[in-house]
Amino acid sequence: MLHILRRELYTIFTDKGVLIVFFVACLVYPMACGYIYNHEMMTDMPVAVVDKSNTALSREYIRRVDATPEVKIARTCESLQEAQNLQKHSQVHGIIYIPEDFSTSINTGRQTTVSIYADVTSFFWYRNLALASSSVSLTMGGEIQAKNRIAKGEMYDQAVSSVQPFKPTQHVLYNPGGYPSFILPIVLILVLQQTLLIGIGMMTGKAAETNKLHIMIPENAHYRGLLRIIFGRALALFITYIPIVIYMLIIVPKFFNLPQLADSSFEVLWFITPFLFAVILMGMTIGTFFKNKEDSIPFFIFMSVPMLLLTGLSWPREAIPAAWEAVSHLFPSTDAANAFARLNSMGSSMAEISSEHLWLWILAGFYFLTTYFAYQRKLKKAR
């Protein structure tokens, strides 16, 4: 087994394609994603204002919208057509239109309407404009209602409590920064899985092109036992990926100031151990179907999108059909991504993610059996 371990490590570190997938991709991809979303939240989005009212009340509304962190009043236009031309040329990403009867309607106790036109080529532009305008509208509307009640003779405290019976307080528990602290932990797990699967597929495919038995098993006395082959290769890949795991799951989150609420780095390594073995053995099983080195790349790239969706990252797990929910647990990334997010971002203990951790060990055992029978079938076929 130690002979096989040495041979497999030599194969890994002498194949340029495998080195690019294992090391270059794992080094570059997390840093690229982190830097792309480094600002966490979109702020000061440029918008145009068309103020047809041109009163003290409308100017107060504009001033408050400009004071929000979401948008910045970049241009003041005389007509809606002028503002639309600016939006077409991407000089602004939204328009706020205040009608002529804005102040008149409010002062006479009637409801008025402020229209917004958002650039929906990005959801974040629409979100920022809608959030800024609605929050200012609700605040000013409450103040106006309170003033009207006070004018009718109500006490100040009673008027305020009537308009706002309770004051909500927001505490962000798990994603204090924004988008990167939500998406990066799950993306890191998926990158680990996909690069490992592609690399194993490339190694198996290359062996199928060169070895007589076409299953990456050389004509060597050391390779005559299936158990020693499986354990030797699995250990070689596991040893190779331990430094990559430390870099991706411990150093990268610390570099980008992502939440790291796990009790220690050893907990992260202990949690990820069955995940690595499950992915390695799954890759060894699937790799027996590849006949050349290039086959694995399009296959696993094609599979990356379904694996991403089945983690529940972009679609709530509760809304996934039961059949697909069951299928999702066959991929190690599903339970590993959710458990890692809970462990590192939410501060869960190992006991609280014990069910996912146990399932990853079960998956490792299941894929060990599939690898054993797949290799055995290939050997019988070759003989």
GROMACS .gro file of C-alpha atoms in nm:
model
  383
    1MET     CA    1   0.000   0.000   0.000
    2LEU     CA    2   0.287   0.237   0.077
    3HIS     CA    3   0.437   0.160  -0.264
    4ILE     CA    4   0.106   0.251  -0.429
    5LEU     CA    5   0.088   0.566  -0.214
    6ARG     CA    6   0.432   0.678  -0.336
    7ARG     CA    7   0.346   0.597  -0.700
    8GLU     CA    8   0.019   0.789  -0.685
    9LEU     CA    9   0.184   1.094  -0.526
   10TYR     CA   10   0.445   1.085  -0.802
   11THR     CA   11   0.169   1.069  -1.065
   12ILE     CA   12  -0.014   1.367  -0.911
   13PHE     CA   13   0.292   1.591  -0.890
   14THR     CA   14   0.423   1.509  -1.238
   15ASP     CA   15   0.101   1.566  -1.432
   16LYS     CA   16   0.074   1.934  -1.531
   17GLY     CA   17  -0.299   1.916  -1.598
   18VAL     CA   18  -0.372   1.767  -1.257
   19LEU     CA   19  -0.145   2.021  -1.087
   20ILE     CA   20  -0.334   2.307  -1.256
   21VAL     CA   21  -0.670   2.170  -1.141
   22PHE     CA   22  -0.560   2.078  -0.789
   23PHE     CA   23  -0.343   2.376  -0.701
   24VAL     CA   24  -0.379   2.666  -0.946
   25ALA     CA   25  -0.760   2.649  -0.961
   26CYS     CA   26  -0.792   2.611  -0.584
   27LEU     CA   27  -0.549   2.899  -0.531
   28VAL     CA   28  -0.703   3.143  -0.779
   29TYR     CA   29  -1.077   3.074  -0.769
   30PRO     CA   30  -1.146   3.156  -0.400
   31MET     CA   31  -0.936   3.473  -0.418
   32ALA     CA   32  -1.110   3.583  -0.738
   33CYS     CA   33  -1.456   3.531  -0.586
   34GLY     CA   34  -1.353   3.706  -0.266
   35TYR     CA   35  -1.216   4.012  -0.445
   36ILE     CA   36  -1.515   4.036  -0.681
   37TYR     CA   37  -1.754   4.058  -0.385
   38ASN     CA   38  -1.509   4.231  -0.153
   39HIS     CA   39  -1.728   4.538  -0.101
   40GLU     CA   40  -1.999   4.312   0.040
   41MET     CA   41  -2.288   4.555  -0.025
   42MET     CA   42  -2.370   4.789  -0.315
   43THR     CA   43  -2.386   5.150  -0.191
   44ASP     CA   44  -2.433   5.499  -0.338
   45MET     CA   45  -2.602   5.378  -0.656
   46PRO     CA   46  -2.644   5.682  -0.888
   47VAL     CA   47  -3.006   5.780  -0.954
   48ALA     CA   48  -3.181   6.074  -1.123
   49VAL     CA   49  -3.466   6.278  -0.973
   50VAL     CA   50  -3.750   6.450  -1.158
   51ASP     CA   51  -3.907   6.688  -0.904
   52LYS     CA   52  -4.222   6.833  -1.056
   53SER     CA   53  -4.345   6.955  -0.717
   54ASN     CA   54  -4.036   7.164  -0.634
   55THR     CA   55  -4.154   7.239  -0.280
   56ALA     CA   56  -3.988   7.227   0.060
   57LEU     CA   57  -4.153   6.892   0.131
   58SER     CA   58  -4.036   6.733  -0.196
   59ARG     CA   59  -3.684   6.867  -0.144
   60GLU     CA   60  -3.686   6.717   0.208
   61TYR     CA   61  -3.786   6.383   0.056
   62ILE     CA   62  -3.500   6.403  -0.195
   63ARG     CA   63  -3.252   6.502   0.076
   64ARG     CA   64  -3.346   6.201   0.290
   65VAL     CA   65  -3.324   5.959  -0.003
   66ASP     CA   66  -2.979   6.097  -0.085
   67ALA     CA   67  -2.877   6.043   0.280
   68THR     CA   68  -2.950   5.668   0.263
   69PRO     CA   69  -2.649   5.441   0.206
   70GLU     CA   70  -2.820   5.262  -0.084
   71VAL     CA   71  -2.846   5.545  -0.339
   72LYS     CA   72  -2.692   5.878  -0.434
   73ILE     CA   73  -2.880   6.156  -0.616
   74ALA     CA   74  -2.645   6.201  -0.911
   75ARG     CA   75  -2.862   6.416  -1.142
   76THR     CA   76  -3.168   6.640  -1.112
   77CYS     CA   77  -3.369   6.648  -1.437
   78GLU     CA   78  -3.643   6.875  -1.566
   79SER     CA   79  -3.836   6.598  -1.744
   80LEU     CA   80  -3.884   6.224  -1.731
   81GLN     CA   81  -3.754   6.195  -2.088
   82GLU     CA   82  -3.422   6.352  -1.987
   83ALA     CA   83  -3.387   6.108  -1.696
   84GLN     CA   84  -3.472   5.812  -1.919
   85ASN     CA   85  -3.199   5.912  -2.164
   86LEU     CA   86  -2.949   5.912  -1.877
   87GLN     CA   87  -3.066   5.567  -1.772
   88LYS     CA   88  -3.038   5.432  -2.128
   89HIS     CA   89  -2.673   5.538  -2.136
   90SER     CA   90  -2.613   5.384  -1.787
   91GLN     CA   91  -2.522   5.719  -1.632
   92VAL     CA   92  -2.784   5.645  -1.367
   93HIS     CA   93  -2.945   5.315  -1.267
   94GLY     CA   94  -3.279   5.445  -1.144
   95ILE     CA   95  -3.524   5.736  -1.157
   96ILE     CA   96  -3.738   5.892  -0.883
   97TYR     CA   97  -4.039   6.087  -1.015
   98ILE     CA   98  -4.219   6.327  -0.778
   99PRO     CA   99  -4.555   6.452  -0.917
  100GLU     CA  100  -4.676   6.815  -0.916
  101ASP     CA  101  -4.946   6.751  -0.653
  102PHE     CA  102  -4.700   6.592  -0.407
  103SER     CA  103  -4.715   6.864  -0.138
  104THR     CA  104  -5.075   6.966  -0.214
  105SER     CA  105  -5.206   6.612  -0.166
  106ILE     CA  106  -5.017   6.564   0.160
  107ASN     CA  107  -5.127   6.899   0.305
  108THR     CA  108  -5.491   6.829   0.222
  109GLY     CA  109  -5.483   6.482   0.377
  110ARG     CA  110  -5.484   6.285   0.052
  111GLN     CA  111  -5.246   6.008  -0.048
  112THR     CA  112  -4.978   6.089  -0.303
  113THR     CA  113  -4.758   5.866  -0.517
  114VAL     CA  114  -4.383   5.877  -0.578
  115SER     CA  115  -4.289   5.667  -0.883
  116ILE     CA  116  -3.958   5.487  -0.921
  117TYR     CA  117  -3.811   5.347  -1.242
  118ALA     CA  118  -3.542   5.089  -1.176
  119ASP     CA  119  -3.279   4.935  -1.401
  120VAL     CA  120  -3.360   4.566  -1.362
  121THR     CA  121  -3.059   4.438  -1.555
  122SER     CA  122  -2.927   4.381  -1.203
  123PHE     CA  123  -3.148   4.284  -0.911
  124PHE     CA  124  -2.923   4.481  -0.676
  125TRP     CA  125  -2.998   4.811  -0.854
  126TYR     CA  126  -3.371   4.755  -0.820
  127ARG     CA  127  -3.330   4.646  -0.459
  128ASN     CA  128  -3.130   4.955  -0.359
  129LEU     CA  129  -3.372   5.201  -0.518
  130ALA     CA  130  -3.682   5.030  -0.380
  131LEU     CA  131  -3.531   5.000  -0.032
  132ALA     CA  132  -3.419   5.364  -0.015
  133SER     CA  133  -3.744   5.512  -0.145
  134SER     CA  134  -3.975   5.290   0.061
  135SER     CA  135  -3.787   5.347   0.387
  136VAL     CA  136  -3.794   5.726   0.343
  137SER     CA  137  -4.162   5.717   0.239
  138LEU     CA  138  -4.257   5.514   0.547
  139THR     CA  139  -4.059   5.741   0.780
  140MET     CA  140  -4.197   6.067   0.638
  141GLY     CA  141  -4.547   5.922   0.623
  142GLY     CA  142  -4.531   5.832   0.991
  143GLU     CA  143  -4.405   6.179   1.083
  144ILE     CA  144  -4.687   6.347   0.886
  145GLN     CA  145  -4.949   6.126   1.050
  146ALA     CA  146  -4.810   6.206   1.394
  147LYS     CA  147  -4.814   6.583   1.322
  148ASN     CA  148  -5.175   6.564   1.203
  149ARG     CA  149  -5.279   6.380   1.520
  150ILE     CA  150  -5.099   6.635   1.739
  151ALA     CA  151  -5.274   6.915   1.546
  152LYS     CA  152  -5.607   6.749   1.631
  153GLY     CA  153  -5.524   6.765   2.002
  154GLU     CA  154  -5.360   6.431   2.079
  155MET     CA  155  -5.065   6.418   2.317
  156TYR     CA  156  -4.722   6.372   2.156
  157ASP     CA  157  -4.653   6.027   2.305
  158GLN     CA  158  -5.000   5.905   2.216
  159ALA     CA  159  -4.968   6.029   1.857
  160VAL     CA  160  -4.628   5.867   1.809
  161SER     CA  161  -4.740   5.535   1.960
  162SER     CA  162  -5.050   5.536   1.739
  163VAL     CA  163  -4.841   5.576   1.424
  164GLN     CA  164  -4.564   5.338   1.537
  165PRO     CA  165  -4.695   5.093   1.801
  166PHE     CA  166  -4.357   4.922   1.828
  167LYS     CA  167  -4.007   5.004   1.715
  168PRO     CA  168  -3.833   4.713   1.539
  169THR     CA  169  -3.466   4.647   1.609
  170GLN     CA  170  -3.258   4.450   1.359
  171HIS     CA  171  -2.973   4.221   1.461
  172VAL     CA  172  -2.789   4.043   1.179
  173LEU     CA  173  -2.681   3.710   1.323
  174TYR     CA  174  -2.508   3.506   1.054
  175ASN     CA  175  -2.415   3.729   0.758
  176PRO     CA  176  -2.295   4.052   0.916
  177GLY     CA  177  -2.096   4.156   0.610
  178GLY     CA  178  -2.328   4.075   0.323
  179TYR     CA  179  -2.317   3.860   0.013
  180PRO     CA  180  -1.964   3.711   0.041
  181SER     CA  181  -2.016   3.590   0.398
  182PHE     CA  182  -2.330   3.414   0.274
  183ILE     CA  183  -2.207   3.258  -0.051
  184LEU     CA  184  -1.831   3.204  -0.015
  185PRO     CA  185  -1.837   2.924   0.250
  186ILE     CA  186  -2.064   2.714   0.026
  187VAL     CA  187  -1.869   2.799  -0.291
  188LEU     CA  188  -1.545   2.688  -0.122
  189ILE     CA  189  -1.691   2.344  -0.052
  190LEU     CA  190  -1.812   2.313  -0.410
  191VAL     CA  191  -1.471   2.417  -0.546
  192LEU     CA  192  -1.303   2.152  -0.332
  193GLN     CA  193  -1.539   1.886  -0.462
  194GLN     CA  194  -1.530   1.983  -0.829
  195THR     CA  195  -1.153   2.024  -0.857
  196LEU     CA  196  -1.096   1.695  -0.679
  197LEU     CA  197  -1.343   1.511  -0.905
  198ILE     CA  198  -1.199   1.663  -1.223
  199GLY     CA  199  -0.842   1.581  -1.116
  200ILE     CA  200  -0.929   1.219  -1.034
  201GLY     CA  201  -1.112   1.188  -1.365
  202MET     CA  202  -0.809   1.322  -1.553
  203MET     CA  203  -0.576   1.078  -1.376
  204THR     CA  204  -0.805   0.782  -1.443
  205GLY     CA  205  -0.864   0.884  -1.803
  206LYS     CA  206  -0.492   0.921  -1.868
  207ALA     CA  207  -0.429   0.574  -1.726
  208ALA     CA  208  -0.705   0.432  -1.945
  209GLU     CA  209  -0.515   0.564  -2.249
  210THR     CA  210  -0.182   0.408  -2.145
  211ASN     CA  211  -0.239   0.100  -1.926
  212LYS     CA  212  -0.337  -0.236  -2.069
  213LEU     CA  213  -0.621  -0.284  -1.822
  214HIS     CA  214  -0.747   0.074  -1.879
  215ILE     CA  215  -0.833   0.134  -1.512
  216MET     CA  216  -0.519   0.309  -1.388
  217ILE     CA  217  -0.384  -0.022  -1.252
  218PRO     CA  218  -0.028  -0.088  -1.371
  219GLU     CA  219   0.109  -0.434  -1.444
  220ASN     CA  220   0.286  -0.449  -1.110
  221ALA     CA  221   0.286  -0.707  -0.830
  222HIS     CA  222   0.213  -0.432  -0.577
  223TYR     CA  223  -0.119  -0.361  -0.754
  224ARG     CA  224  -0.271  -0.710  -0.723
  225GLY     CA  225  -0.495  -0.639  -0.425
  226LEU     CA  226  -0.802  -0.423  -0.470
  227LEU     CA  227  -0.804  -0.304  -0.109
  228ARG     CA  228  -0.444  -0.185  -0.119
  229ILE     CA  229  -0.512  -0.008  -0.452
  230ILE     CA  230  -0.816   0.176  -0.316
  231PHE     CA  231  -0.659   0.271   0.016
  232GLY     CA  232  -0.327   0.367  -0.141
  233ARG     CA  233  -0.485   0.599  -0.396
  234ALA     CA  234  -0.734   0.745  -0.152
  235LEU     CA  235  -0.459   0.826   0.098
  236ALA     CA  236  -0.244   0.987  -0.173
  237LEU     CA  237  -0.528   1.216  -0.277
  238PHE     CA  238  -0.624   1.286   0.085
  239ILE     CA  239  -0.266   1.385   0.175
  240THR     CA  240  -0.247   1.607  -0.133
  241TYR     CA  241  -0.567   1.792  -0.043
  242ILE     CA  242  -0.503   1.856   0.328
  243PRO     CA  243  -0.289   2.170   0.257
  244ILE     CA  244  -0.552   2.284   0.003
  245VAL     CA  245  -0.826   2.244   0.266
  246ILE     CA  246  -0.627   2.445   0.520
  247TYR     CA  247  -0.580   2.721   0.264
  248MET     CA  248  -0.941   2.731   0.139
  249LEU     CA  249  -1.140   2.674   0.458
  250ILE     CA  250  -0.915   2.840   0.717
  251ILE     CA  251  -0.685   3.096   0.551
  252VAL     CA  252  -0.921   3.235   0.282
  253PRO     CA  253  -1.208   3.308   0.525
  254LYS     CA  254  -0.964   3.476   0.761
  255PHE     CA  255  -0.814   3.680   0.475
  256PHE     CA  256  -1.157   3.818   0.374
  257ASN     CA  257  -1.278   3.861   0.735
  258LEU     CA  258  -1.556   3.607   0.693
  259PRO     CA  259  -1.724   3.470   1.006
  260GLN     CA  260  -1.516   3.196   1.168
  261LEU     CA  261  -1.719   3.080   1.466
  262ALA     CA  262  -1.589   2.722   1.486
  263ASP     CA  263  -1.421   2.649   1.818
  264SER     CA  264  -1.091   2.561   1.649
  265SER     CA  265  -0.933   2.483   1.313
  266PHE     CA  266  -0.906   2.118   1.419
  267GLU     CA  267  -1.286   2.100   1.426
  268VAL     CA  268  -1.296   2.217   1.064
  269LEU     CA  269  -1.034   1.956   0.963
  270TRP     CA  270  -1.215   1.677   1.150
  271PHE     CA  271  -1.545   1.777   0.991
  272ILE     CA  272  -1.396   1.786   0.639
  273THR     CA  273  -1.220   1.446   0.664
  274PRO     CA  274  -1.520   1.225   0.572
  275PHE     CA  275  -1.615   1.476   0.302
  276LEU     CA  276  -1.274   1.437   0.134
  277PHE     CA  277  -1.286   1.057   0.149
  278ALA     CA  278  -1.644   1.053   0.015
  279VAL     CA  279  -1.549   1.278  -0.279
  280ILE     CA  280  -1.227   1.084  -0.351
  281LEU     CA  281  -1.405   0.748  -0.356
  282MET     CA  282  -1.695   0.887  -0.558
  283GLY     CA  283  -1.444   1.022  -0.812
  284MET     CA  284  -1.266   0.687  -0.828
  285THR     CA  285  -1.599   0.514  -0.898
  286ILE     CA  286  -1.704   0.756  -1.173
  287GLY     CA  287  -1.350   0.761  -1.312
  288THR     CA  288  -1.375   0.397  -1.421
  289PHE     CA  289  -1.615   0.507  -1.698
  290PHE     CA  290  -1.371   0.753  -1.859
  291LYS     CA  291  -1.171   0.627  -2.155
  292ASN     CA  292  -0.943   0.930  -2.198
  293LYS     CA  293  -0.811   1.223  -1.998
  294GLU     CA  294  -1.040   1.489  -2.144
  295ASP     CA  295  -1.370   1.310  -2.074
  296SER     CA  296  -1.387   1.412  -1.709
  297ILE     CA  297  -1.367   1.788  -1.768
  298PRO     CA  298  -1.698   1.845  -1.958
  299PHE     CA  299  -1.876   1.584  -1.745
  300PHE     CA  300  -1.795   1.737  -1.407
  301ILE     CA  301  -1.836   2.094  -1.533
  302PHE     CA  302  -2.184   1.993  -1.652
  303MET     CA  303  -2.255   1.843  -1.308
  304SER     CA  304  -2.137   2.154  -1.122
  305VAL     CA  305  -2.460   2.349  -1.182
  306PRO     CA  306  -2.696   2.076  -1.052
  307MET     CA  307  -2.468   2.026  -0.752
  308LEU     CA  308  -2.480   2.400  -0.681
  309LEU     CA  309  -2.860   2.410  -0.703
  310LEU     CA  310  -2.906   2.100  -0.486
  311THR     CA  311  -2.709   2.251  -0.197
  312GLY     CA  312  -3.001   2.488  -0.136
  313LEU     CA  313  -2.779   2.792  -0.195
  314SER     CA  314  -2.985   2.960  -0.467
  315TRP     CA  315  -3.317   2.787  -0.397
  316PRO     CA  316  -3.457   2.706  -0.049
  317ARG     CA  317  -3.417   2.341   0.044
  318GLU     CA  318  -3.776   2.339   0.172
  319ALA     CA  319  -3.898   2.418  -0.182
  320ILE     CA  320  -3.696   2.143  -0.354
  321PRO     CA  321  -3.915   1.843  -0.455
  322ALA     CA  322  -3.878   1.542  -0.228
  323ALA     CA  323  -3.727   1.325  -0.502
  324TRP     CA  324  -3.453   1.578  -0.581
  325GLU     CA  325  -3.399   1.635  -0.210
  326ALA     CA  326  -3.323   1.263  -0.175
  327VAL     CA  327  -3.092   1.268  -0.478
  328SER     CA  328  -2.905   1.571  -0.342
  329HIS     CA  329  -2.776   1.371  -0.044
  330LEU     CA  330  -2.585   1.140  -0.278
  331PHE     CA  331  -2.345   1.428  -0.346
  332PRO     CA  332  -2.108   1.496  -0.053
  333SER     CA  333  -2.121   1.873  -0.120
  334THR     CA  334  -2.488   1.898  -0.017
  335ASP     CA  335  -2.447   1.802   0.349
  336ALA     CA  336  -2.090   1.933   0.371
  337ALA     CA  337  -2.182   2.282   0.246
  338ASN     CA  338  -2.477   2.321   0.482
  339ALA     CA  339  -2.288   2.179   0.780
  340PHE     CA  340  -1.981   2.395   0.711
  341ALA     CA  341  -2.197   2.709   0.691
  342ARG     CA  342  -2.354   2.620   1.026
  343LEU     CA  343  -2.020   2.533   1.185
  344ASN     CA  344  -1.814   2.827   1.064
  345SER     CA  345  -2.073   3.101   1.004
  346MET     CA  346  -2.343   3.025   1.260
  347GLY     CA  347  -2.131   2.892   1.545
  348SER     CA  348  -2.285   2.545   1.565
  349SER     CA  349  -2.096   2.283   1.762
  350MET     CA  350  -1.984   1.946   1.624
  351ALA     CA  351  -2.267   1.785   1.819
  352GLU     CA  352  -2.521   2.004   1.639
  353ILE     CA  353  -2.395   1.897   1.296
  354SER     CA  354  -2.339   1.534   1.398
  355SER     CA  355  -2.612   1.405   1.163
  356GLU     CA  356  -2.443   1.560   0.856
  357HIS     CA  357  -2.100   1.446   0.978
  358LEU     CA  358  -2.227   1.090   1.025
  359TRP     CA  359  -2.392   1.093   0.681
  360LEU     CA  360  -2.063   1.195   0.519
  361TRP     CA  361  -1.895   0.892   0.680
  362ILE     CA  362  -2.180   0.673   0.550
  363LEU     CA  363  -2.132   0.821   0.202
  364ALA     CA  364  -1.758   0.747   0.223
  365GLY     CA  365  -1.839   0.384   0.308
  366PHE     CA  366  -2.098   0.362   0.030
  367TYR     CA  367  -1.860   0.497  -0.233
  368PHE     CA  368  -1.587   0.266  -0.105
  369LEU     CA  369  -1.813  -0.026  -0.192
  370THR     CA  370  -1.900   0.119  -0.534
  371THR     CA  371  -1.530   0.173  -0.605
  372TYR     CA  372  -1.447  -0.183  -0.501
  373PHE     CA  373  -1.711  -0.338  -0.727
  374ALA     CA  374  -1.632  -0.099  -1.016
  375TYR     CA  375  -1.262  -0.191  -1.003
  376GLN     CA  376  -1.347  -0.559  -0.968
  377ARG     CA  377  -1.575  -0.544  -1.273
  378LYS     CA  378  -1.303  -0.373  -1.477
  379LEU     CA  379  -1.045  -0.634  -1.378
  380LYS     CA  380  -1.274  -0.923  -1.472
  381LYS     CA  381  -1.354  -0.756  -1.803
  382ALA     CA  382  -0.985  -0.703  -1.879
  383ARG     CA  383  -0.902  -1.067  -1.799
   0.00000   0.00000   0.00000
